[in-house]
Amino acid sequence: MTAEEKAQVVLRLDGITKRFGALTANDTINLTLRQGEVVALLGENGAGKTTLMNILFGHYVADAGGVEVFGHPLPPGNPRAALAAGVGMVHQHFTLAGNLSVLDNITLGTKGLWSLGSGKSAARAKVKALSRDFGLVVDPGAKVGRLSVGERQRVEILKALYRDARILILDEPTAVLTPQEAEALFATLRRATALGLSVIFISHKLHEVMSIADRCVVLRHGRVVGEVDTHTTDKTQLAALMVGGELTLPRAEARTPGAPLLSLERVSTPDRGAVPGLKDVSLSLCAGQITGLAGVSGNGQAALADLIAGLALPASGQLALRGSAVVGWSPRVALAMGVGRIPEDRHHTGSIADFDLTENAVLEAYRTPRFSRRGWMDWRAARRFAEELIKGYDVRCPGPDTRIRLLSGGNMQKLILGRAMAPDPAILLANQPVRGLDVGAIAYVQSQLISARDRGAAILLISEDLDEIMGLSDVIHVVSQGRLSPAFPRGSVAVADLGLWMAGQGFEGGRHAA
Amino acid sequence: MSEVIDILISASFWAAVIRIATPLILATMGELICERAGVLNLGIEGIMVIGAFAGWMAVYQGLPLWGGVAVAMGAGMLFGLLHSTLTVPFGLSQHVVGLGITLLATASASFAYRLMLPEVTSPPKIEPFQPLDIPVLSDLPFLGQAIFSQTALTWAAFAMAGAVALVLYRTPLGLAVRAAGENPAAVEAQGLSVTGLRMGAVMVGSGLMAVGGAFLTLSAFSSFFFEMVNGRGWVCIALVVFGAWKPGKAVLGAILFAAFDALQIRLQQTPIGAVLPYQLFLAAPYILSILALVLMSRRAEVPAALMVPYNKGER
């Protein structure tokens, strides 16, 4: 390495090792970052990406190894020192206070606690200048709680820039963005690197890594398994590195759909605070068809999911099952009519954390004669059922008496999937079924959805991941501000067009026949 | 109805309102600081008792009145330290610790009283704060008696409320305290200590609560009785909610409650008081406060991390 190249190194991680009990989350990881470059940290969930960045930023203390920023070692476990050294981190879960203004969130901690006055006008001017320089448009006086997810991310980036960060770490920054918002973020990052900043970009989305990063470091099971120049590699090669072998996600083949099993006719639901309800939505779920619902979260997906799950009633319009209007719609009626449900939040609505697998397995069916008679539970039958699910759906766990909170997200989701699939539902609501799962679990869950479709189920797939929507859906709708786009049959629409609909374009100019 | 109007236009009524509101304002500001930092302090009732006792006892032992106030504040901060040690670094249930502190502080006051005054049947009196004579203003007709006839401690209480608002909204420290109650992870990410901020807020808040209690012995009355705090601490917790966690609105709430209280005392002595049972009058301020609470706090923005212990490194 020549002296000139060496001078450019802004960050060096040297032999970082971190163990959590028996698990080695990071195993002697080395990484260098040079000025003005974007390095992607690629890996599946649980590969150790976030742990590594938390060590760099001082949230965790490494068991071994050291961090050097601009040639100076960073004291471990001290976020303040990391900030002072010019490291800024945008966490996957934003660390913003919703009740405070954008400006308050940005300036928090930048002035000595005991200094008088807030210096708001100077701060406002600096934020405005940064907004302009980096193309990060946001109103400094707005309350963060009222901002969209994309805007909140801009606040997080501004927060780092306001502290004169020279190294930006972005943890899964695009997970919550529309394709257009992601493009805007990339534009911001390109401006930042042009101004001499360096960026670490954590992701598991290959196409993003390919488009923004100069170099890519691949992590698997806590180890660096490869470091490649993105200009000399391709997605297939990266994917193979990431999962340690070839793995292809299932793609559903086209089929002719059957009769509509569940239909909404001009349904509207009330808004919930800032989250819009459905606006005059008509939709049919047909047998043997996966209907994909794309959209940025918080645009009415929850209202639609609640409606189908029986948790809500339409304020106006009609809900019909197999052609006849439903009466007394409720979760219990929905289950009885053959609606299977994979809820959006497996931790809070899909399971009861401190119940064991047996209890969680029968949560939706405990009243059926199979599991209870004359008001008494038949725990033996319930346990047998749980064992069937564990075996049939490959739930990796110590046994049916394990509390479900101890399972990984993927295994928890497999149990919930099995619970929903066991009664062979005619209609299946799959709300974000693979969110937060690793590639192996994603492939499994998606193949199960496809085989349920092939058995004749009508499936509504709600997802923010366009790749997932495009790969599985027979027809695609986009939801934006509670309005539903027309149906796009498989292969008739490009990602960019879906992105425009997600951003609310196309809805103007009258109602579309859906 | 004319009785009510007669009361409302009397100067002594308004003087009483401000006097009754003073301890409420002090203790409400204390609770508000704790809750803004994310800690519910149910020790407030007991801390007011210990403040009332410690301040009075210090003055009885020969300290000047302001010395009594300082002793009360110190005693309150000590219990605040105990509360925050248990609830912040150890992350214990804020409900259980708070109620425990109330029991402990109340019993400590009682124990110390018996220990220090073993032979006494009725509590000794001290010379309390006297109304401050302000040139010109105190001589104004009506206003002079209604507003400018208060003791220094009352003026201090109102000044303190202003100071709390100023610090919370206009200084980096206040911003950090509010952020600790909204999203402690955001505070941590900026390299500030959530533990330090929360413990500091609870200690300062508890000190203010104790001064609120001390107002009762050092200014409102001249002696100490065990039942004298009489649920004021719980009222203050409601006042924080009523004020939507904002100092200005909380002060208004305290004045409103005090007005109901002053009104009911006076109404008992009118012909209406002869007809209706007195318990109804005693309950009136609370009932009206509950109604006001329901109406006012609908759209209040609760500190998002209130009662959520923060453990560093936990996701």
Tab-separated table of N, CA and C in Angstrom, chain A residues 202-308:
chain	number	residue	atom	x	y	z
A	202	ILE	N	-25.460	-0.576	4.874
A	202	ILE	CA	-25.793	-1.947	5.267
A	202	ILE	C	-27.078	-2.364	4.563
A	203	SER	N	-27.072	-3.526	3.958
A	203	SER	CA	-28.264	-3.921	3.213
A	203	SER	C	-28.260	-5.414	2.978
A	204	HIS	N	-29.439	-5.932	2.636
A	204	HIS	CA	-29.433	-7.283	2.095
A	204	HIS	C	-30.088	-7.290	0.711
A	205	LYS	N	-30.266	-6.085	0.161
A	205	LYS	CA	-30.850	-6.002	-1.170
A	205	LYS	C	-29.730	-5.839	-2.205
A	206	LEU	N	-29.607	-6.846	-3.031
A	206	LEU	CA	-28.463	-6.899	-3.937
A	206	LEU	C	-28.468	-5.770	-4.955
A	207	HIS	N	-29.624	-5.475	-5.523
A	207	HIS	CA	-29.619	-4.483	-6.609
A	207	HIS	C	-29.229	-3.105	-6.092
A	208	GLU	N	-29.545	-2.826	-4.828
A	208	GLU	CA	-29.141	-1.539	-4.268
A	208	GLU	C	-27.640	-1.487	-4.055
A	209	VAL	N	-27.132	-2.580	-3.545
A	209	VAL	CA	-25.693	-2.652	-3.310
A	209	VAL	C	-24.961	-2.439	-4.635
A	210	MET	N	-25.467	-3.085	-5.677
A	210	MET	CA	-24.825	-2.963	-6.983
A	210	MET	C	-24.878	-1.527	-7.495
A	211	SER	N	-25.958	-0.822	-7.207
A	211	SER	CA	-26.101	0.498	-7.818
A	211	SER	C	-25.418	1.604	-7.024
A	212	ILE	N	-25.219	1.447	-5.713
A	212	ILE	CA	-24.681	2.563	-4.943
A	212	ILE	C	-23.251	2.332	-4.464
A	213	ALA	N	-22.870	1.080	-4.230
A	213	ALA	CA	-21.598	0.841	-3.557
A	213	ALA	C	-20.433	0.733	-4.533
A	214	ASP	N	-19.241	1.110	-4.062
A	214	ASP	CA	-18.021	0.905	-4.822
A	214	ASP	C	-17.430	-0.465	-4.513
A	215	ARG	N	-17.472	-0.797	-3.232
A	215	ARG	CA	-16.978	-2.090	-2.789
A	215	ARG	C	-18.041	-2.750	-1.956
A	216	CYS	N	-17.967	-4.055	-1.827
A	216	CYS	CA	-18.976	-4.743	-1.039
A	216	CYS	C	-18.298	-5.790	-0.170
A	217	VAL	N	-18.577	-5.711	1.144
A	217	VAL	CA	-18.030	-6.695	2.067
A	217	VAL	C	-19.180	-7.603	2.470
A	218	VAL	N	-19.014	-8.900	2.249
A	218	VAL	CA	-20.109	-9.838	2.529
A	218	VAL	C	-19.852	-10.560	3.842
A	219	LEU	N	-20.848	-10.535	4.713
A	219	LEU	CA	-20.757	-11.211	6.004
A	219	LEU	C	-21.666	-12.428	5.994
A	220	ARG	N	-21.177	-13.512	6.607
A	220	ARG	CA	-22.048	-14.662	6.829
A	220	ARG	C	-21.670	-15.287	8.156
A	221	HIS	N	-22.667	-15.541	8.981
A	221	HIS	CA	-22.452	-16.117	10.308
A	221	HIS	C	-21.330	-15.398	11.055
A	222	GLY	N	-21.310	-14.081	10.974
A	222	GLY	CA	-20.346	-13.312	11.752
A	222	GLY	C	-18.960	-13.215	11.158
A	223	ARG	N	-18.752	-13.776	9.963
A	223	ARG	CA	-17.419	-13.721	9.352
A	223	ARG	C	-17.468	-12.997	8.022
A	224	VAL	N	-16.353	-12.389	7.680
A	224	VAL	CA	-16.244	-11.824	6.341
A	224	VAL	C	-15.974	-12.983	5.385
A	225	VAL	N	-16.905	-13.221	4.441
A	225	VAL	CA	-16.715	-14.338	3.518
A	225	VAL	C	-16.299	-13.845	2.143
A	226	GLY	N	-16.249	-12.547	1.972
A	226	GLY	CA	-15.812	-12.064	0.669
A	226	GLY	C	-15.773	-10.557	0.645
A	227	GLU	N	-14.884	-10.022	-0.178
A	227	GLU	CA	-14.840	-8.589	-0.366
A	227	GLU	C	-14.660	-8.377	-1.854
A	228	VAL	N	-15.644	-7.742	-2.484
A	228	VAL	CA	-15.595	-7.649	-3.939
A	228	VAL	C	-15.822	-6.223	-4.413
A	229	ASP	N	-15.245	-5.931	-5.551
A	229	ASP	CA	-15.469	-4.660	-6.222
A	229	ASP	C	-16.793	-4.789	-6.977
A	230	THR	N	-17.731	-3.885	-6.741
A	230	THR	CA	-19.048	-4.064	-7.369
A	230	THR	C	-18.994	-3.881	-8.882
A	231	HIS	N	-17.910	-3.253	-9.370
A	231	HIS	CA	-17.824	-3.065	-10.814
A	231	HIS	C	-17.390	-4.338	-11.525
A	232	THR	N	-16.891	-5.302	-10.779
A	232	THR	CA	-16.401	-6.515	-11.428
A	232	THR	C	-17.186	-7.748	-11.000
A	233	THR	N	-18.381	-7.543	-10.437
A	233	THR	CA	-19.148	-8.711	-10.010
A	233	THR	C	-20.595	-8.551	-10.480
A	234	ASP	N	-21.423	-9.535	-10.197
A	234	ASP	CA	-22.837	-9.396	-10.520
A	234	ASP	C	-23.683	-9.931	-9.360
A	235	LYS	N	-24.977	-9.754	-9.498
A	235	LYS	CA	-25.894	-10.092	-8.415
A	235	LYS	C	-25.830	-11.566	-8.034
A	236	THR	N	-25.744	-12.417	-9.051
A	236	THR	CA	-25.747	-13.859	-8.780
A	236	THR	C	-24.560	-14.250	-7.908
A	237	GLN	N	-23.404	-13.666	-8.260
A	237	GLN	CA	-22.196	-13.971	-7.508
A	237	GLN	C	-22.320	-13.499	-6.056
A	238	LEU	N	-22.873	-12.286	-5.898
A	238	LEU	CA	-23.058	-11.741	-4.549
A	238	LEU	C	-24.026	-12.599	-3.747
A	239	ALA	N	-25.122	-13.009	-4.382
A	239	ALA	CA	-26.129	-13.809	-3.678
A	239	ALA	C	-25.523	-15.117	-3.207
A	240	ALA	N	-24.719	-15.711	-4.069
A	240	ALA	CA	-24.090	-16.981	-3.709
A	240	ALA	C	-23.166	-16.793	-2.511
A	241	LEU	N	-22.408	-15.677	-2.509
A	241	LEU	CA	-21.544	-15.373	-1.370
A	241	LEU	C	-22.357	-15.193	-0.093
A	242	MET	N	-23.453	-14.504	-0.248
A	242	MET	CA	-24.250	-14.121	0.924
A	242	MET	C	-24.859	-15.338	1.606
A	243	VAL	N	-25.458	-16.249	0.842
A	243	VAL	CA	-26.136	-17.387	1.464
A	243	VAL	C	-25.249	-18.625	1.484
A	244	GLY	N	-24.077	-18.533	0.881
A	244	GLY	CA	-23.166	-19.666	0.906
A	244	GLY	C	-23.599	-20.780	-0.013
A	245	GLY	N	-24.081	-20.441	-1.159
A	245	GLY	CA	-24.527	-21.450	-2.115
A	245	GLY	C	-25.623	-20.885	-2.975
A	246	GLU	N	-25.982	-21.593	-3.993
A	246	GLU	CA	-27.039	-21.097	-4.875
A	246	GLU	C	-28.381	-21.273	-4.178
A	247	LEU	N	-29.193	-20.262	-4.251
A	247	LEU	CA	-30.536	-20.375	-3.679
A	247	LEU	C	-31.437	-19.479	-4.506
A	248	THR	N	-32.484	-20.055	-5.019
A	248	THR	CA	-33.387	-19.224	-5.803
A	248	THR	C	-34.729	-19.135	-5.103
A	249	LEU	N	-35.303	-17.971	-5.124
A	249	LEU	CA	-36.615	-17.784	-4.522
A	249	LEU	C	-37.661	-18.335	-5.470
A	250	PRO	N	-38.722	-18.893	-4.914
A	250	PRO	CA	-39.756	-19.456	-5.781
A	250	PRO	C	-40.444	-18.360	-6.573
A	251	ARG	N	-40.809	-18.715	-7.777
A	251	ARG	CA	-41.626	-17.802	-8.575
A	251	ARG	C	-42.863	-18.569	-8.996
A	252	ALA	N	-43.989	-17.947	-8.814
A	252	ALA	CA	-45.229	-18.634	-9.160
A	252	ALA	C	-45.449	-18.555	-10.666
A	253	GLU	N	-45.888	-19.661	-11.253
A	253	GLU	CA	-46.216	-19.648	-12.681
A	253	GLU	C	-47.660	-19.205	-12.861
A	254	ALA	N	-47.936	-18.642	-14.031
A	254	ALA	CA	-49.288	-18.132	-14.282
A	254	ALA	C	-50.305	-19.274	-14.295
A	255	ARG	N	-51.481	-19.010	-13.818
A	255	ARG	CA	-52.569	-19.992	-13.825
A	255	ARG	C	-53.871	-19.275	-14.091
A	256	THR	N	-54.850	-20.003	-14.505
A	256	THR	CA	-56.141	-19.360	-14.692
A	256	THR	C	-56.884	-19.355	-13.363
A	257	PRO	N	-57.378	-18.185	-12.967
A	257	PRO	CA	-58.034	-18.088	-11.667
A	257	PRO	C	-59.432	-18.691	-11.671
A	258	GLY	N	-59.925	-19.022	-10.473
A	258	GLY	CA	-61.273	-19.530	-10.324
A	258	GLY	C	-62.250	-18.411	-9.989
A	259	ALA	N	-63.330	-18.803	-9.328
A	259	ALA	CA	-64.387	-17.835	-9.016
A	259	ALA	C	-63.941	-16.921	-7.880
A	260	PRO	N	-64.471	-15.685	-7.847
A	260	PRO	CA	-64.143	-14.814	-6.714
A	260	PRO	C	-64.698	-15.391	-5.412
A	261	LEU	N	-63.857	-15.487	-4.399
A	261	LEU	CA	-64.290	-16.031	-3.108
A	261	LEU	C	-64.655	-14.914	-2.140
A	262	LEU	N	-63.897	-13.836	-2.203
A	262	LEU	CA	-64.193	-12.717	-1.305
A	262	LEU	C	-64.122	-11.447	-2.129
A	263	SER	N	-65.128	-10.612	-2.000
A	263	SER	CA	-65.063	-9.378	-2.763
A	263	SER	C	-65.510	-8.179	-1.951
A	264	LEU	N	-64.838	-7.075	-2.231
A	264	LEU	CA	-65.197	-5.800	-1.621
A	264	LEU	C	-65.836	-4.959	-2.705
A	265	GLU	N	-66.966	-4.346	-2.371
A	265	GLU	CA	-67.573	-3.463	-3.347
A	265	GLU	C	-67.664	-2.061	-2.783
A	266	ARG	N	-66.888	-1.183	-3.354
A	266	ARG	CA	-66.877	0.234	-2.992
A	266	ARG	C	-66.823	0.429	-1.478
A	267	VAL	N	-65.876	-0.221	-0.876
A	267	VAL	CA	-65.761	-0.180	0.581
A	267	VAL	C	-64.937	1.035	1.020
A	268	SER	N	-65.423	1.721	2.039
A	268	SER	CA	-64.651	2.779	2.690
A	268	SER	C	-64.581	2.481	4.177
A	269	THR	N	-63.453	2.854	4.800
A	269	THR	CA	-63.340	2.745	6.254
A	269	THR	C	-62.822	4.072	6.784
A	270	PRO	N	-63.133	4.358	8.049
A	270	PRO	CA	-62.704	5.660	8.589
A	270	PRO	C	-61.181	5.760	8.719
A	271	ASP	N	-60.644	6.996	8.632
A	271	ASP	CA	-59.222	7.229	8.865
A	271	ASP	C	-58.911	6.939	10.320
A	272	ARG	N	-57.654	6.526	10.579
A	272	ARG	CA	-57.225	6.358	11.978
A	272	ARG	C	-56.095	7.336	12.224
A	273	GLY	N	-56.427	8.469	12.754
A	273	GLY	CA	-55.406	9.496	12.947
A	273	GLY	C	-54.826	9.889	11.606
A	274	ALA	N	-53.499	9.790	11.487
A	274	ALA	CA	-52.844	10.197	10.248
A	274	ALA	C	-52.906	9.089	9.196
A	275	VAL	N	-53.282	7.873	9.622
A	275	VAL	CA	-53.313	6.756	8.678
A	275	VAL	C	-54.661	6.726	7.976
A	276	PRO	N	-54.628	6.809	6.648
A	276	PRO	CA	-55.903	6.865	5.944
A	276	PRO	C	-56.629	5.525	5.970
A	277	GLY	N	-57.957	5.570	5.971
A	277	GLY	CA	-58.751	4.365	5.802
A	277	GLY	C	-58.903	4.097	4.315
A	278	LEU	N	-59.682	3.062	3.993
A	278	LEU	CA	-59.906	2.755	2.585
A	278	LEU	C	-60.871	3.760	1.987
A	279	LYS	N	-60.613	4.111	0.713
A	279	LYS	CA	-61.461	5.084	0.034
A	279	LYS	C	-62.091	4.422	-1.189
A	280	ASP	N	-63.342	4.001	-1.039
A	280	ASP	CA	-64.104	3.539	-2.183
A	280	ASP	C	-63.353	2.418	-2.931
A	281	VAL	N	-63.017	1.387	-2.186
A	281	VAL	CA	-62.173	0.325	-2.739
A	281	VAL	C	-63.014	-0.870	-3.197
A	282	SER	N	-62.772	-1.318	-4.414
A	282	SER	CA	-63.403	-2.544	-4.908
A	282	SER	C	-62.309	-3.540	-5.249
A	283	LEU	N	-62.479	-4.783	-4.816
A	283	LEU	CA	-61.416	-5.772	-4.956
A	283	LEU	C	-62.034	-7.164	-4.903
A	284	SER	N	-61.544	-8.058	-5.756
A	284	SER	CA	-61.999	-9.444	-5.695
A	284	SER	C	-60.816	-10.360	-5.494
A	285	LEU	N	-60.947	-11.287	-4.549
A	285	LEU	CA	-59.917	-12.310	-4.364
A	285	LEU	C	-60.468	-13.598	-4.949
A	286	CYS	N	-59.788	-14.114	-5.994
A	286	CYS	CA	-60.306	-15.278	-6.702
A	286	CYS	C	-59.587	-16.544	-6.267
A	287	ALA	N	-60.292	-17.649	-6.372
A	287	ALA	CA	-59.710	-18.944	-6.027
A	287	ALA	C	-58.505	-19.216	-6.928
A	288	GLY	N	-57.455	-19.772	-6.324
A	288	GLY	CA	-56.284	-20.137	-7.099
A	288	GLY	C	-55.504	-18.962	-7.628
A	289	GLN	N	-55.558	-17.852	-6.902
A	289	GLN	CA	-54.872	-16.660	-7.369
A	289	GLN	C	-54.226	-15.927	-6.186
A	290	ILE	N	-53.016	-15.453	-6.417
A	290	ILE	CA	-52.401	-14.598	-5.403
A	290	ILE	C	-52.567	-13.149	-5.850
A	291	THR	N	-53.242	-12.374	-5.017
A	291	THR	CA	-53.412	-10.959	-5.301
A	291	THR	C	-52.387	-10.195	-4.472
A	292	GLY	N	-51.501	-9.502	-5.131
A	292	GLY	CA	-50.473	-8.767	-4.403
A	292	GLY	C	-50.911	-7.333	-4.154
A	293	LEU	N	-50.687	-6.857	-2.932
A	293	LEU	CA	-51.016	-5.479	-2.612
A	293	LEU	C	-49.714	-4.751	-2.278
A	294	ALA	N	-49.281	-3.893	-3.207
A	294	ALA	CA	-48.051	-3.147	-2.980
A	294	ALA	C	-48.391	-1.788	-2.390
A	295	GLY	N	-47.415	-1.174	-1.770
A	295	GLY	CA	-47.632	0.159	-1.212
A	295	GLY	C	-46.715	0.391	-0.041
A	296	VAL	N	-46.453	1.671	0.237
A	296	VAL	CA	-45.671	2.024	1.410
A	296	VAL	C	-46.569	1.841	2.623
A	297	SER	N	-46.045	1.289	3.698
A	297	SER	CA	-46.901	0.984	4.840
A	297	SER	C	-47.561	2.259	5.365
A	298	GLY	N	-48.749	2.072	5.931
A	298	GLY	CA	-49.478	3.225	6.445
A	298	GLY	C	-50.318	3.904	5.382
A	299	ASN	N	-50.649	3.188	4.318
A	299	ASN	CA	-51.484	3.776	3.279
A	299	ASN	C	-52.841	3.089	3.170
A	300	GLY	N	-53.200	2.331	4.181
A	300	GLY	CA	-54.506	1.679	4.170
A	300	GLY	C	-54.417	0.168	4.179
A	301	GLN	N	-53.185	-0.370	4.175
A	301	GLN	CA	-53.043	-1.829	4.206
A	301	GLN	C	-53.658	-2.414	5.474
A	302	ALA	N	-53.415	-1.727	6.610
A	302	ALA	CA	-53.917	-2.240	7.881
A	302	ALA	C	-55.438	-2.271	7.878
A	303	ALA	N	-56.046	-1.249	7.293
A	303	ALA	CA	-57.506	-1.193	7.252
A	303	ALA	C	-58.054	-2.367	6.438
A	304	LEU	N	-57.415	-2.649	5.309
A	304	LEU	CA	-57.865	-3.748	4.462
A	304	LEU	C	-57.650	-5.084	5.164
A	305	ALA	N	-56.492	-5.228	5.799
A	305	ALA	CA	-56.194	-6.481	6.491
A	305	ALA	C	-57.187	-6.709	7.632
A	306	ASP	N	-57.469	-5.660	8.399
A	306	ASP	CA	-58.420	-5.789	9.506
A	306	ASP	C	-59.805	-6.166	9.004
A	307	LEU	N	-60.168	-5.601	7.871
A	307	LEU	CA	-61.474	-5.879	7.288
A	307	LEU	C	-61.589	-7.361	6.955
A	308	ILE	N	-60.569	-7.892	6.304
A	308	ILE	CA	-60.627	-9.289	5.881
A	308	ILE	C	-60.490	-10.226	7.074
